[in-house]
XYZ file of C-alpha atoms in Angstrom:
661
model
C -19.240 18.383 -21.882
C -15.919 20.251 -21.734
C -13.001 18.330 -23.194
C -15.224 15.805 -24.992
C -15.294 15.227 -28.736
C -18.520 15.344 -30.758
C -19.128 11.578 -30.697
C -18.584 11.385 -26.936
C -21.041 14.238 -26.413
C -23.583 12.501 -28.638
C -23.272 9.307 -26.597
C -23.866 11.209 -23.381
C -26.851 13.238 -24.589
C -28.761 10.458 -26.347
C -31.709 9.322 -24.188
C -34.404 8.480 -26.739
C -33.972 4.714 -26.500
C -31.403 1.943 -26.361
C -27.862 2.975 -27.283
C -24.763 1.008 -28.233
C -21.517 2.931 -27.878
C -18.866 1.148 -29.945
C -15.830 2.305 -27.990
C -12.432 1.563 -29.501
C -9.357 1.001 -27.328
C -8.271 4.197 -25.575
C -11.301 6.159 -26.769
C -12.365 7.369 -23.306
C -15.274 5.019 -22.604
C -14.981 5.252 -18.798
C -15.040 9.034 -19.074
C -18.212 8.814 -21.180
C -19.995 6.505 -18.730
C -19.056 8.627 -15.699
C -20.155 11.856 -17.399
C -23.383 10.306 -18.613
C -24.231 9.387 -15.026
C -23.596 13.010 -14.033
C -25.653 14.233 -17.021
C -28.608 12.037 -16.037
C -28.525 13.391 -12.485
C -27.653 17.066 -13.066
C -29.397 17.845 -16.364
C -32.211 15.288 -16.473
C -33.148 15.300 -12.799
C -32.923 11.526 -12.486
C -32.462 10.268 -8.893
C -28.926 8.838 -8.507
C -30.232 5.638 -6.890
C -32.350 4.891 -9.984
C -29.258 4.638 -12.229
C -27.302 1.377 -12.347
C -23.830 1.277 -13.888
C -22.552 -2.293 -14.264
C -18.933 -3.370 -14.750
C -17.009 -6.646 -14.737
C -14.368 -5.973 -12.069
C -14.222 -4.342 -8.654
C -11.389 -2.139 -9.910
C -13.456 -0.828 -12.835
C -16.427 -0.168 -10.546
C -14.208 1.680 -8.081
C -12.663 3.844 -10.810
C -16.069 4.689 -12.254
C -17.452 5.515 -8.818
C -14.527 7.845 -8.140
C -14.907 9.652 -11.467
C -18.653 10.077 -11.178
C -18.332 11.079 -7.517
C -16.018 13.960 -8.426
C -18.555 15.244 -10.970
C -21.561 15.023 -8.629
C -20.130 14.913 -5.084
C -23.494 15.570 -3.426
C -24.964 12.437 -5.007
C -21.890 10.206 -4.759
C -23.241 8.169 -1.851
C -26.416 7.236 -3.730
C -24.807 5.993 -6.952
C -25.447 2.353 -7.896
C -22.139 1.367 -9.508
C -21.163 -2.264 -9.107
C -20.057 -5.458 -10.799
C -22.595 -7.830 -12.337
C -22.109 -10.186 -9.415
C -22.540 -7.485 -6.770
C -25.798 -6.390 -8.415
C -26.945 -10.016 -8.490
C -26.096 -10.413 -4.819
C -28.070 -7.278 -3.964
C -31.123 -8.643 -5.794
C -30.811 -12.079 -4.182
C -30.403 -10.672 -0.658
C -33.639 -8.759 -1.044
C -35.566 -11.525 -2.829
C -34.081 -14.455 -0.898
C -37.377 -15.503 0.654
C -39.050 -15.760 -2.764
C -36.302 -18.151 -3.888
C -36.400 -20.224 -0.705
C -33.182 -18.803 0.766
C -32.547 -16.849 3.914
C -30.971 -13.378 3.471
C -27.735 -14.588 5.076
C -27.069 -17.284 2.466
C -23.438 -18.190 1.776
C -21.532 -17.513 -1.414
C -19.256 -20.401 -2.368
C -16.035 -19.501 -4.137
C -14.435 -21.788 -6.721
C -12.576 -23.800 -4.077
C -15.710 -24.398 -2.004
C -17.609 -25.436 -5.124
C -14.832 -27.820 -6.158
C -14.961 -29.470 -2.720
C -18.695 -30.100 -3.156
C -18.150 -31.513 -6.662
C -15.338 -33.780 -5.442
C -17.672 -35.201 -2.812
C -20.406 -35.800 -5.406
C -18.174 -37.299 -8.092
C -16.271 -39.450 -5.558
C -12.959 -38.793 -7.280
C -9.597 -37.236 -6.444
C -8.693 -36.712 -10.116
C -8.132 -32.927 -10.167
C -8.310 -32.759 -13.956
C -11.672 -34.525 -13.984
C -13.039 -32.380 -11.148
C -11.993 -29.145 -12.872
C -13.603 -30.365 -16.094
C -16.883 -31.111 -14.296
C -16.772 -27.736 -12.547
C -16.071 -25.967 -15.847
C -18.935 -27.709 -17.646
C -21.412 -26.866 -14.871
C -20.291 -23.227 -14.938
C -20.577 -23.140 -18.738
C -24.107 -24.546 -18.623
C -25.167 -22.059 -15.968
C -23.761 -19.128 -17.912
C -25.671 -20.304 -20.989
C -28.863 -20.812 -18.911
C -28.844 -24.533 -19.645
C -30.730 -26.572 -17.029
C -29.464 -29.969 -15.813
C -32.247 -31.629 -17.819
C -31.291 -29.761 -21.005
C -27.594 -30.476 -20.412
C -28.382 -34.193 -20.480
C -29.205 -33.899 -24.202
C -25.991 -31.962 -24.926
C -23.549 -34.309 -23.212
C -21.801 -36.709 -25.578
C -18.387 -37.431 -24.062
C -18.178 -39.626 -20.971
C -16.786 -36.765 -18.883
C -19.701 -34.542 -19.876
C -22.230 -37.227 -18.971
C -20.568 -37.439 -15.565
C -20.805 -33.638 -15.307
C -24.548 -33.773 -16.035
C -25.156 -36.231 -13.201
C -23.075 -34.066 -10.857
C -24.885 -30.888 -12.005
C -28.279 -32.002 -10.665
C -26.875 -33.147 -7.320
C -24.673 -30.046 -7.086
C -27.669 -27.724 -7.353
C -29.553 -29.663 -4.681
C -26.515 -29.672 -2.392
C -26.017 -25.917 -2.661
C -29.675 -25.325 -1.863
C -29.444 -27.629 1.158
C -26.404 -25.664 2.357
C -28.307 -22.384 1.829
C -25.495 -21.399 -0.521
C -25.000 -20.126 -4.067
C -21.937 -20.051 -6.292
C -20.742 -17.081 -8.377
C -22.655 -18.199 -11.458
C -25.873 -18.320 -9.404
C -25.519 -14.622 -8.605
C -26.497 -13.963 -12.230
C -28.535 -17.069 -13.029
C -30.949 -16.937 -10.057
C -31.994 -13.263 -10.557
C -32.535 -13.983 -14.279
C -34.701 -16.991 -13.424
C -36.590 -15.005 -10.800
C -37.329 -12.132 -13.197
C -38.459 -14.616 -15.857
C -40.854 -16.448 -13.555
C -42.141 -13.644 -11.308
C -43.475 -10.627 -13.212
C -44.195 -8.630 -10.044
C -40.581 -8.946 -8.861
C -39.240 -8.071 -12.318
C -41.440 -4.957 -12.540
C -40.378 -3.829 -9.066
C -36.716 -3.841 -10.093
C -37.463 -2.256 -13.465
C -39.164 0.617 -11.655
C -36.301 0.895 -9.186
C -33.490 0.933 -11.779
C -34.725 3.347 -14.438
C -31.523 3.653 -16.464
C -28.777 1.079 -17.078
C -25.201 1.634 -18.239
C -23.166 -1.484 -19.058
C -19.392 -1.403 -19.433
C -17.417 -3.970 -21.530
C -20.645 -5.224 -23.087
C -18.752 -7.535 -25.467
C -17.715 -9.635 -22.450
C -21.266 -10.557 -21.395
C -22.362 -14.168 -21.464
C -25.847 -15.423 -22.344
C -27.052 -15.290 -18.750
C -25.805 -11.731 -18.167
C -27.464 -10.614 -21.393
C -30.741 -12.199 -20.266
C -30.549 -10.360 -16.947
C -29.913 -7.053 -18.730
C -32.855 -7.518 -21.085
C -35.132 -8.415 -18.186
C -34.028 -5.360 -16.206
C -34.361 -3.034 -19.208
C -37.843 -4.278 -20.099
C -39.995 -2.627 -22.755
C -38.719 0.812 -21.777
C -35.203 -0.191 -22.918
C -33.501 2.806 -21.349
C -29.878 1.704 -21.423
C -26.425 2.472 -22.794
C -24.222 -0.522 -23.625
C -20.544 0.298 -24.126
C -18.327 -2.264 -25.836
C -15.943 -3.166 -28.617
C -16.226 -6.292 -30.756
C -12.492 -6.021 -31.530
C -11.689 -6.577 -27.840
C -13.847 -9.648 -27.237
C -11.243 -12.044 -25.805
C -13.071 -14.030 -23.136
C -14.914 -16.639 -25.200
C -13.095 -19.372 -23.248
C -14.907 -18.337 -20.066
C -18.363 -17.964 -21.550
C -18.379 -14.455 -23.049
C -20.464 -14.467 -26.213
C -19.649 -11.964 -28.962
C -23.008 -12.912 -30.500
C -24.607 -10.719 -27.826
C -23.374 -7.730 -29.852
C -24.970 -9.172 -32.981
C -28.251 -9.834 -31.146
C -28.545 -6.339 -29.719
C -29.804 -4.653 -32.931
C -32.117 -7.628 -33.525
C -33.628 -7.571 -30.033
C -33.827 -3.762 -29.982
C -34.680 -2.607 -33.542
C -34.555 1.070 -32.535
C -31.012 0.740 -31.184
C -28.806 3.759 -31.940
C -25.101 3.222 -32.665
C -22.410 5.759 -31.773
C -18.781 4.987 -32.647
C -15.870 6.299 -30.584
C -12.858 6.028 -32.899
C -10.557 8.797 -31.682
C -7.847 7.218 -29.568
C -6.333 9.276 -26.734
C -3.698 6.705 -25.782
C -1.431 5.623 -28.623
C 0.637 7.110 -31.421
C -0.369 6.862 -35.095
C 2.126 4.095 -35.902
C 0.874 1.865 -33.069
C -2.731 2.385 -34.158
C -1.872 1.731 -37.800
C -0.424 -1.665 -36.842
C -3.525 -2.423 -34.746
C -5.945 -1.382 -37.511
C -4.059 -3.415 -40.142
C -4.100 -6.497 -37.929
C -7.775 -6.444 -36.920
C -8.873 -5.802 -40.517
C -8.195 -9.513 -41.126
C -11.170 -10.427 -38.887
C -14.793 -10.489 -40.014
C -16.374 -7.345 -38.577
C -19.689 -6.858 -36.819
C -19.225 -3.083 -37.070
C -16.699 -1.178 -39.161
C -14.383 0.926 -37.003
C -10.938 2.472 -37.455
C -8.965 4.073 -34.659
C -7.168 7.375 -35.233
C -5.050 9.640 -33.081
C -3.726 13.197 -32.862
C -0.756 12.167 -30.713
C 1.788 12.186 -33.547
C 3.441 9.429 -35.570
C 5.686 8.233 -32.769
C 8.372 5.554 -32.892
C 8.143 2.638 -35.343
C 6.798 -0.639 -34.031
C 9.906 -2.818 -33.739
C 10.115 -6.593 -34.161
C 13.154 -8.511 -32.898
C 14.030 -12.093 -33.832
C 15.882 -13.890 -31.018
C 17.898 -17.109 -31.331
C 16.024 -18.745 -28.424
C 13.752 -17.967 -25.493
C 16.633 -17.499 -23.029
C 18.211 -14.873 -25.268
C 14.766 -13.341 -25.780
C 14.340 -12.717 -22.045
C 17.882 -11.355 -21.759
C 17.437 -9.079 -24.777
C 14.108 -7.649 -23.637
C 15.268 -6.894 -20.093
C 18.545 -5.332 -21.254
C 16.713 -3.174 -23.812
C 14.158 -2.172 -21.169
C 16.892 -1.238 -18.695
C 18.817 0.771 -21.296
C 15.642 2.624 -22.285
C 14.951 3.472 -18.651
C 18.530 4.671 -18.075
C 18.430 7.050 -21.059
C 16.177 9.404 -19.130
C 16.739 8.331 -15.565
C 14.602 10.393 -13.259
C 11.961 11.050 -15.915
C 10.791 7.469 -16.407
C 9.441 5.044 -13.832
C 9.761 1.271 -13.870
C 5.967 1.143 -13.892
C 6.040 2.782 -17.343
C 7.071 -0.619 -18.746
C 5.085 -3.811 -19.285
C 6.117 -7.234 -20.598
C 3.041 -8.973 -22.010
C 2.675 -12.606 -23.084
C 0.034 -15.129 -24.136
C 0.488 -17.670 -21.328
C 1.778 -17.548 -17.750
C 4.509 -20.147 -18.315
C 6.394 -17.650 -20.505
C 7.018 -15.339 -17.521
C 9.650 -17.423 -15.708
C 12.718 -16.458 -17.773
C 11.756 -12.774 -17.714
C 11.403 -12.903 -13.932
C 14.887 -14.391 -13.663
C 16.404 -11.689 -15.847
C 14.617 -8.892 -13.974
C 15.917 -10.276 -10.670
C 19.429 -10.601 -12.121
C 19.358 -6.922 -13.098
C 17.727 -5.922 -9.775
C 14.719 -4.441 -11.527
C 11.527 -4.411 -9.423
C 8.547 -6.133 -11.014
C 4.935 -7.089 -10.308
C 3.511 -10.353 -11.652
C -0.171 -10.373 -12.560
C -2.410 -13.359 -11.982
C -0.824 -14.212 -8.638
C -2.677 -15.658 -5.704
C -5.547 -13.491 -4.507
C -5.247 -12.193 -0.948
C -8.454 -14.008 -0.037
C -7.081 -17.299 -1.437
C -4.225 -17.430 1.079
C -4.581 -20.302 3.522
C -4.541 -18.160 6.650
C -7.209 -15.809 5.295
C -9.410 -18.734 4.234
C -9.030 -20.175 7.740
C -10.323 -16.982 9.326
C -13.003 -16.525 6.691
C -14.398 -19.948 7.599
C -15.308 -18.549 11.027
C -16.812 -15.395 9.551
C -18.859 -17.403 7.034
C -20.137 -19.736 9.732
C -21.069 -16.824 11.977
C -23.007 -15.252 9.086
C -24.676 -18.504 8.005
C -24.746 -21.520 10.312
C -25.998 -23.643 7.385
C -22.614 -23.241 5.682
C -21.327 -26.813 6.106
C -17.919 -26.330 4.373
C -17.213 -23.394 6.717
C -18.265 -25.522 9.711
C -15.892 -28.311 8.714
C -12.914 -25.962 8.296
C -13.539 -23.886 11.414
C -14.105 -26.955 13.593
C -10.539 -28.182 13.066
C -8.623 -24.931 12.497
C -7.113 -24.553 15.021
C -7.496 -28.045 16.472
C -9.978 -28.130 19.338
C -10.387 -31.827 20.042
C -12.860 -32.500 17.220
C -11.597 -35.475 15.245
C -12.397 -37.013 11.879
C -14.567 -39.712 13.491
C -16.764 -37.095 15.146
C -17.195 -35.159 11.916
C -17.947 -38.292 9.894
C -20.640 -39.316 12.387
C -22.060 -35.799 12.337
C -22.051 -35.694 8.525
C -23.851 -39.032 8.241
C -26.492 -37.995 10.764
C -27.034 -34.535 9.231
C -27.317 -36.070 5.758
C -29.948 -38.548 6.878
C -31.901 -35.848 8.712
C -31.371 -33.307 5.887
C -30.228 -30.602 8.294
C -27.099 -28.476 8.553
C -24.155 -29.807 10.569
C -24.487 -26.919 13.010
C -28.145 -27.753 13.740
C -27.510 -31.501 13.881
C -25.173 -31.083 16.856
C -28.050 -30.001 19.090
C -30.381 -32.881 18.241
C -30.869 -35.583 20.847
C -30.650 -38.271 18.195
C -27.104 -37.280 17.322
C -26.058 -37.153 20.968
C -27.120 -40.767 21.292
C -24.942 -41.878 18.352
C -21.581 -40.619 19.630
C -19.616 -40.762 22.862
C -20.267 -38.206 25.568
C -16.822 -36.694 24.940
C -17.481 -36.275 21.191
C -20.876 -34.715 21.808
C -19.548 -32.333 24.476
C -16.722 -31.117 22.224
C -19.044 -30.434 19.295
C -21.631 -28.771 21.532
C -18.943 -26.527 23.013
C -17.888 -25.502 19.492
C -21.514 -24.748 18.565
C -21.976 -22.583 21.668
C -18.674 -20.836 20.920
C -19.865 -19.864 17.416
C -23.145 -18.547 18.878
C -21.203 -16.285 21.259
C -19.047 -15.003 18.421
C -22.168 -14.229 16.382
C -23.657 -12.143 19.195
C -20.448 -10.136 19.430
C -20.350 -9.717 15.625
C -23.883 -8.310 15.668
C -23.449 -5.927 18.598
C -19.850 -4.709 18.626
C -17.872 -2.620 16.108
C -16.245 -4.767 13.419
C -12.699 -3.991 14.601
C -13.434 -4.980 18.189
C -15.427 -8.090 17.296
C -12.751 -9.381 14.917
C -9.962 -8.782 17.416
C -11.901 -10.749 20.044
C -12.516 -13.544 17.519
C -8.789 -13.915 16.789
C -7.981 -13.981 20.492
C -10.747 -16.490 21.226
C -9.685 -19.037 18.601
C -5.984 -18.696 19.453
C -4.951 -18.534 15.815
C -1.619 -16.754 16.365
C -0.326 -19.338 18.847
C -1.535 -22.174 16.599
C 0.316 -20.695 13.600
C 3.615 -20.434 15.470
C 3.231 -23.968 16.856
C 2.827 -25.574 13.428
C 4.965 -23.342 11.138
C 8.575 -22.252 11.238
C 8.974 -18.771 12.703
C 9.478 -16.950 9.408
C 6.434 -18.508 7.671
C 4.286 -17.958 10.778
C 5.286 -14.284 10.942
C 4.349 -13.787 7.278
C 0.992 -15.497 7.703
C 0.181 -13.637 10.912
C 1.102 -10.327 9.246
C -1.442 -11.136 6.517
C -4.079 -11.776 9.174
C -3.172 -8.437 10.784
C -3.561 -6.692 7.434
C -6.961 -8.324 7.000
C -7.982 -7.237 10.513
C -6.976 -3.629 9.842
C -8.844 -3.592 6.545
C -12.010 -5.039 8.121
C -11.871 -2.450 10.898
C -11.398 0.433 8.468
C -14.146 -0.857 6.186
C -16.567 -1.241 9.089
C -15.950 2.334 10.230
C -16.193 3.792 6.721
C -19.439 2.000 5.851
C -20.994 1.866 9.311
C -21.280 -1.944 9.166
C -20.762 -4.577 11.817
C -18.688 -7.711 11.262
C -21.723 -9.764 10.283
C -22.729 -7.295 7.550
C -19.187 -7.073 6.189
C -18.880 -10.849 6.014
C -21.823 -11.167 3.638
C -20.010 -9.240 0.904
C -16.420 -10.465 1.353
C -16.902 -13.422 -0.994
C -17.210 -10.998 -3.924
C -13.912 -9.234 -3.281
C -10.876 -10.448 -5.179
C -8.434 -8.475 -3.093
C -8.247 -5.799 -0.449
C -9.379 -2.401 -1.667
C -6.063 -0.858 -0.718
C -4.066 -3.596 -2.436
C -3.367 -1.894 -5.744
C -0.176 -2.801 -7.554
C -0.661 0.354 -9.631
C 0.885 2.296 -6.738
C 4.136 0.306 -6.917
C 6.978 1.524 -9.134
C 7.761 -1.785 -10.827
C 7.769 -3.365 -14.277
C 4.517 -5.183 -15.021
C 4.634 -8.824 -16.114
C 1.194 -9.792 -17.343
C -0.782 -12.085 -19.592
C -2.602 -10.370 -22.420
C -5.942 -11.299 -20.888
C -5.026 -9.677 -17.563
C -3.689 -6.552 -19.311
C -7.020 -5.681 -20.908
C -8.237 -2.277 -19.766
C -4.720 -1.142 -18.803
C -2.157 0.978 -20.634
C 1.591 1.585 -20.424
C 3.947 4.064 -22.104
C 6.253 1.255 -23.237
C 5.173 -2.322 -24.021
C 7.196 -5.446 -24.846
C 4.984 -8.092 -26.456
C 6.954 -11.355 -26.285
C 6.671 -14.904 -27.606
C 4.718 -13.818 -30.692
C 5.038 -17.138 -32.510
C 2.790 -19.574 -34.315
C 1.481 -22.038 -31.728
C 1.771 -19.496 -28.917
C -0.048 -16.478 -30.372
C -2.207 -17.700 -32.034
C -2.307 -20.557 -29.554
C -1.962 -24.073 -30.950
C -5.365 -25.214 -29.642
C -7.075 -22.137 -31.106
C -5.597 -22.934 -34.512
C -6.853 -26.521 -34.300
C -10.442 -25.563 -33.396
C -10.694 -22.560 -35.716
C -10.608 -19.810 -33.065
C -7.863 -17.715 -34.643
C -10.081 -14.608 -34.795
C -10.261 -14.425 -30.990
C -6.466 -14.855 -30.837
C -6.153 -11.973 -33.312
C -8.329 -9.850 -31.045
C -6.015 -10.794 -28.176
C -3.005 -9.583 -30.166
C -4.957 -6.394 -30.951
C -5.541 -5.850 -27.234
C -1.806 -6.269 -26.614
C -0.842 -3.749 -29.292
C -3.324 -1.143 -28.063
C -1.964 -1.264 -24.487
C 1.081 0.707 -25.739
C 1.098 4.491 -25.626
C 4.520 5.546 -26.928
C 6.529 2.490 -27.980
C 5.849 -1.136 -28.850
C 8.515 -3.835 -29.109
C 7.605 -7.315 -30.373
C 9.829 -10.387 -30.064
C 9.771 -13.974 -31.253
C 12.260 -16.844 -31.202
C 13.828 -19.004 -33.878
C 14.012 -21.871 -31.381
C 12.338 -22.432 -28.021
C 13.434 -24.851 -25.300
C 10.650 -26.962 -23.847
C 11.307 -29.929 -21.555
C 14.981 -30.252 -22.558
C 14.099 -30.198 -26.241
C 14.567 -27.431 -28.778
C 11.610 -26.696 -31.026
C 11.823 -24.713 -34.250
C 9.646 -21.592 -34.103
C 8.049 -19.396 -36.732
C 6.894 -15.788 -36.401
C 3.201 -15.414 -35.756
C 1.071 -14.677 -38.811
C -0.060 -11.598 -36.876
C 3.321 -9.885 -37.361
C 2.960 -9.857 -41.140
C -0.669 -8.757 -40.792
C 0.425 -5.606 -38.930
C 1.625 -4.137 -42.223
C 4.774 -2.877 -43.883
C 5.415 -0.073 -41.387
C 6.579 -2.613 -38.783
C 10.376 -2.433 -38.561
C 12.437 -5.586 -38.100
C 15.331 -4.930 -35.727
C 17.717 -7.234 -37.617
C 16.633 -6.324 -41.118
C 14.623 -9.502 -41.752
C 11.219 -9.267 -43.367
C 8.173 -10.012 -41.221
C 6.823 -12.737 -43.490
C 4.009 -15.155 -42.849
C 5.402 -18.682 -42.300
C 4.314 -21.076 -45.025
C 1.689 -23.736 -44.352
C 4.171 -26.596 -44.553
C 6.399 -25.039 -41.871
C 3.419 -24.419 -39.559
C 2.199 -27.977 -40.085
C 5.627 -29.451 -39.337
C 5.960 -27.369 -36.191
C 2.503 -28.355 -35.027
C 3.325 -32.029 -35.475
C 6.555 -31.555 -33.518
C 4.628 -29.962 -30.662
C 2.095 -32.809 -30.637
C 4.930 -35.347 -30.520
C 6.506 -33.489 -27.600
C 3.220 -33.443 -25.678
C 2.687 -37.138 -26.327
C 5.956 -37.903 -24.524
C 4.752 -36.269 -21.300
């Protein structure tokens, strides 16, 4: 308990029932969770494998595992610390037979799922396909069945989504595949319908700790309640003031339901902030006080008053980017050698605002890292190789079959694949299995059948190697066998091919290292790759560079010096949020941005903003005035709330601009 305040100690020691830890920004919640795990093991004698700590990101799980592992090194290998989706995958792997799946089922990522939906909807309209995919995901997260969704659909697009939803579920099952939403939905359904399975997992996981509880959706909350059972031995850690993911299904009502569903719930508030100065916290507290509160909470700090929060009005968005980067550079130069570029972050509401700041940073030769870029596993060359690994792990994975069969080209043409698809569909079997059936051989030419049979035999040989040989060796032999390097250099210019092949080499090295560290073969590693957003060693936190990030992506992070830019009506709060009455979530997003800052916070907005060759008049966000009188305007202007008429006129101007597109 050394170094912990009284409230943190109380949260760790309380074991008499369900507990909600209301953890304000920078209040040490990760420290509390890690130490509570150690407390349960060391002082309460609870087996490490019977404790489940659940997070939302791989990075958070890794950090928690490292912290807890340092406290109880002898038990580190037994700790069950994972994301929601990894826990769901673990349950599904073990209970696959009960659900009608084989343990080696495939996990479809968003791109795979979109391909299936496109085939079902028979459309190439990307906007429509993304809408259908989003509605299906929303319904799954809310535990809405296809039949129930039929009664909710009003708009034509939603009715189309309902029809696709039913076929989509059947298609995934036929492919022996699940999507990311299923990793939560299927365990929740299983625990609801099969008491003996639910009780087995309740007995196995005796204590639950849930991080970022305010970000749970309805399905995740259902899974937690089912796992907790009547015993209700859990600690939920969250903050209603940082609930910013409503757009992707997170339901702040889960915080409201918790005391109702668990009447004996104990509440512990963590209000001491160990990150920011008093002035930064005062601005944050003033701002969030304008929201309706589920729980009263006020952050405080012993880190001193610090610098004033500064607001700068810029003539336009080009001058804004120039001003911010010049001020950042000057600040860094004041104490050169004592500050790093990674001490600075430029945060914004939407990705499109980053472009001008990138240009200015490049002009001044300042290194930077852009958040929200393409995931390593989303790169074309990695997806090509993953298609082989997925097919080796699950021969029922039809999308993987289709990609691997033609990448690199091996004489299998579109006509062959169309004939195979039609036959497999009629026979209701996987493409891989259909190749071997006599009936299919009679429908195509001898050459077509021989080529497909050779590919099938090739995959079988690769699978045997993946099962028997070390991951590094098996993967190296796979790359050599498919001739991917030569194919890359034949179809790309030399520079692009070198970059892509280097990425494949990095992937190969990571797979080999991972296999040796975890004692897994290539087949076992493949089954968990779909859950990884990036390579474990790929951590931009190790790079000395300015961070450019959206506010959503910055949650959970902190920086000594923060520039919060584009703080204007229509941007933050976002225009659409104003129209549909979601300003409170936008205010929470601003609150998250403010509380990322440790020592200094600079806020900027523009008087005019160029969009599509037009200049639009801008007004300061209402949130600036709500931060209170202690906020200092850099040019002496008052941070006043724009009047309703001005906001209305600006909104109409924006609508007119959009209508011209």
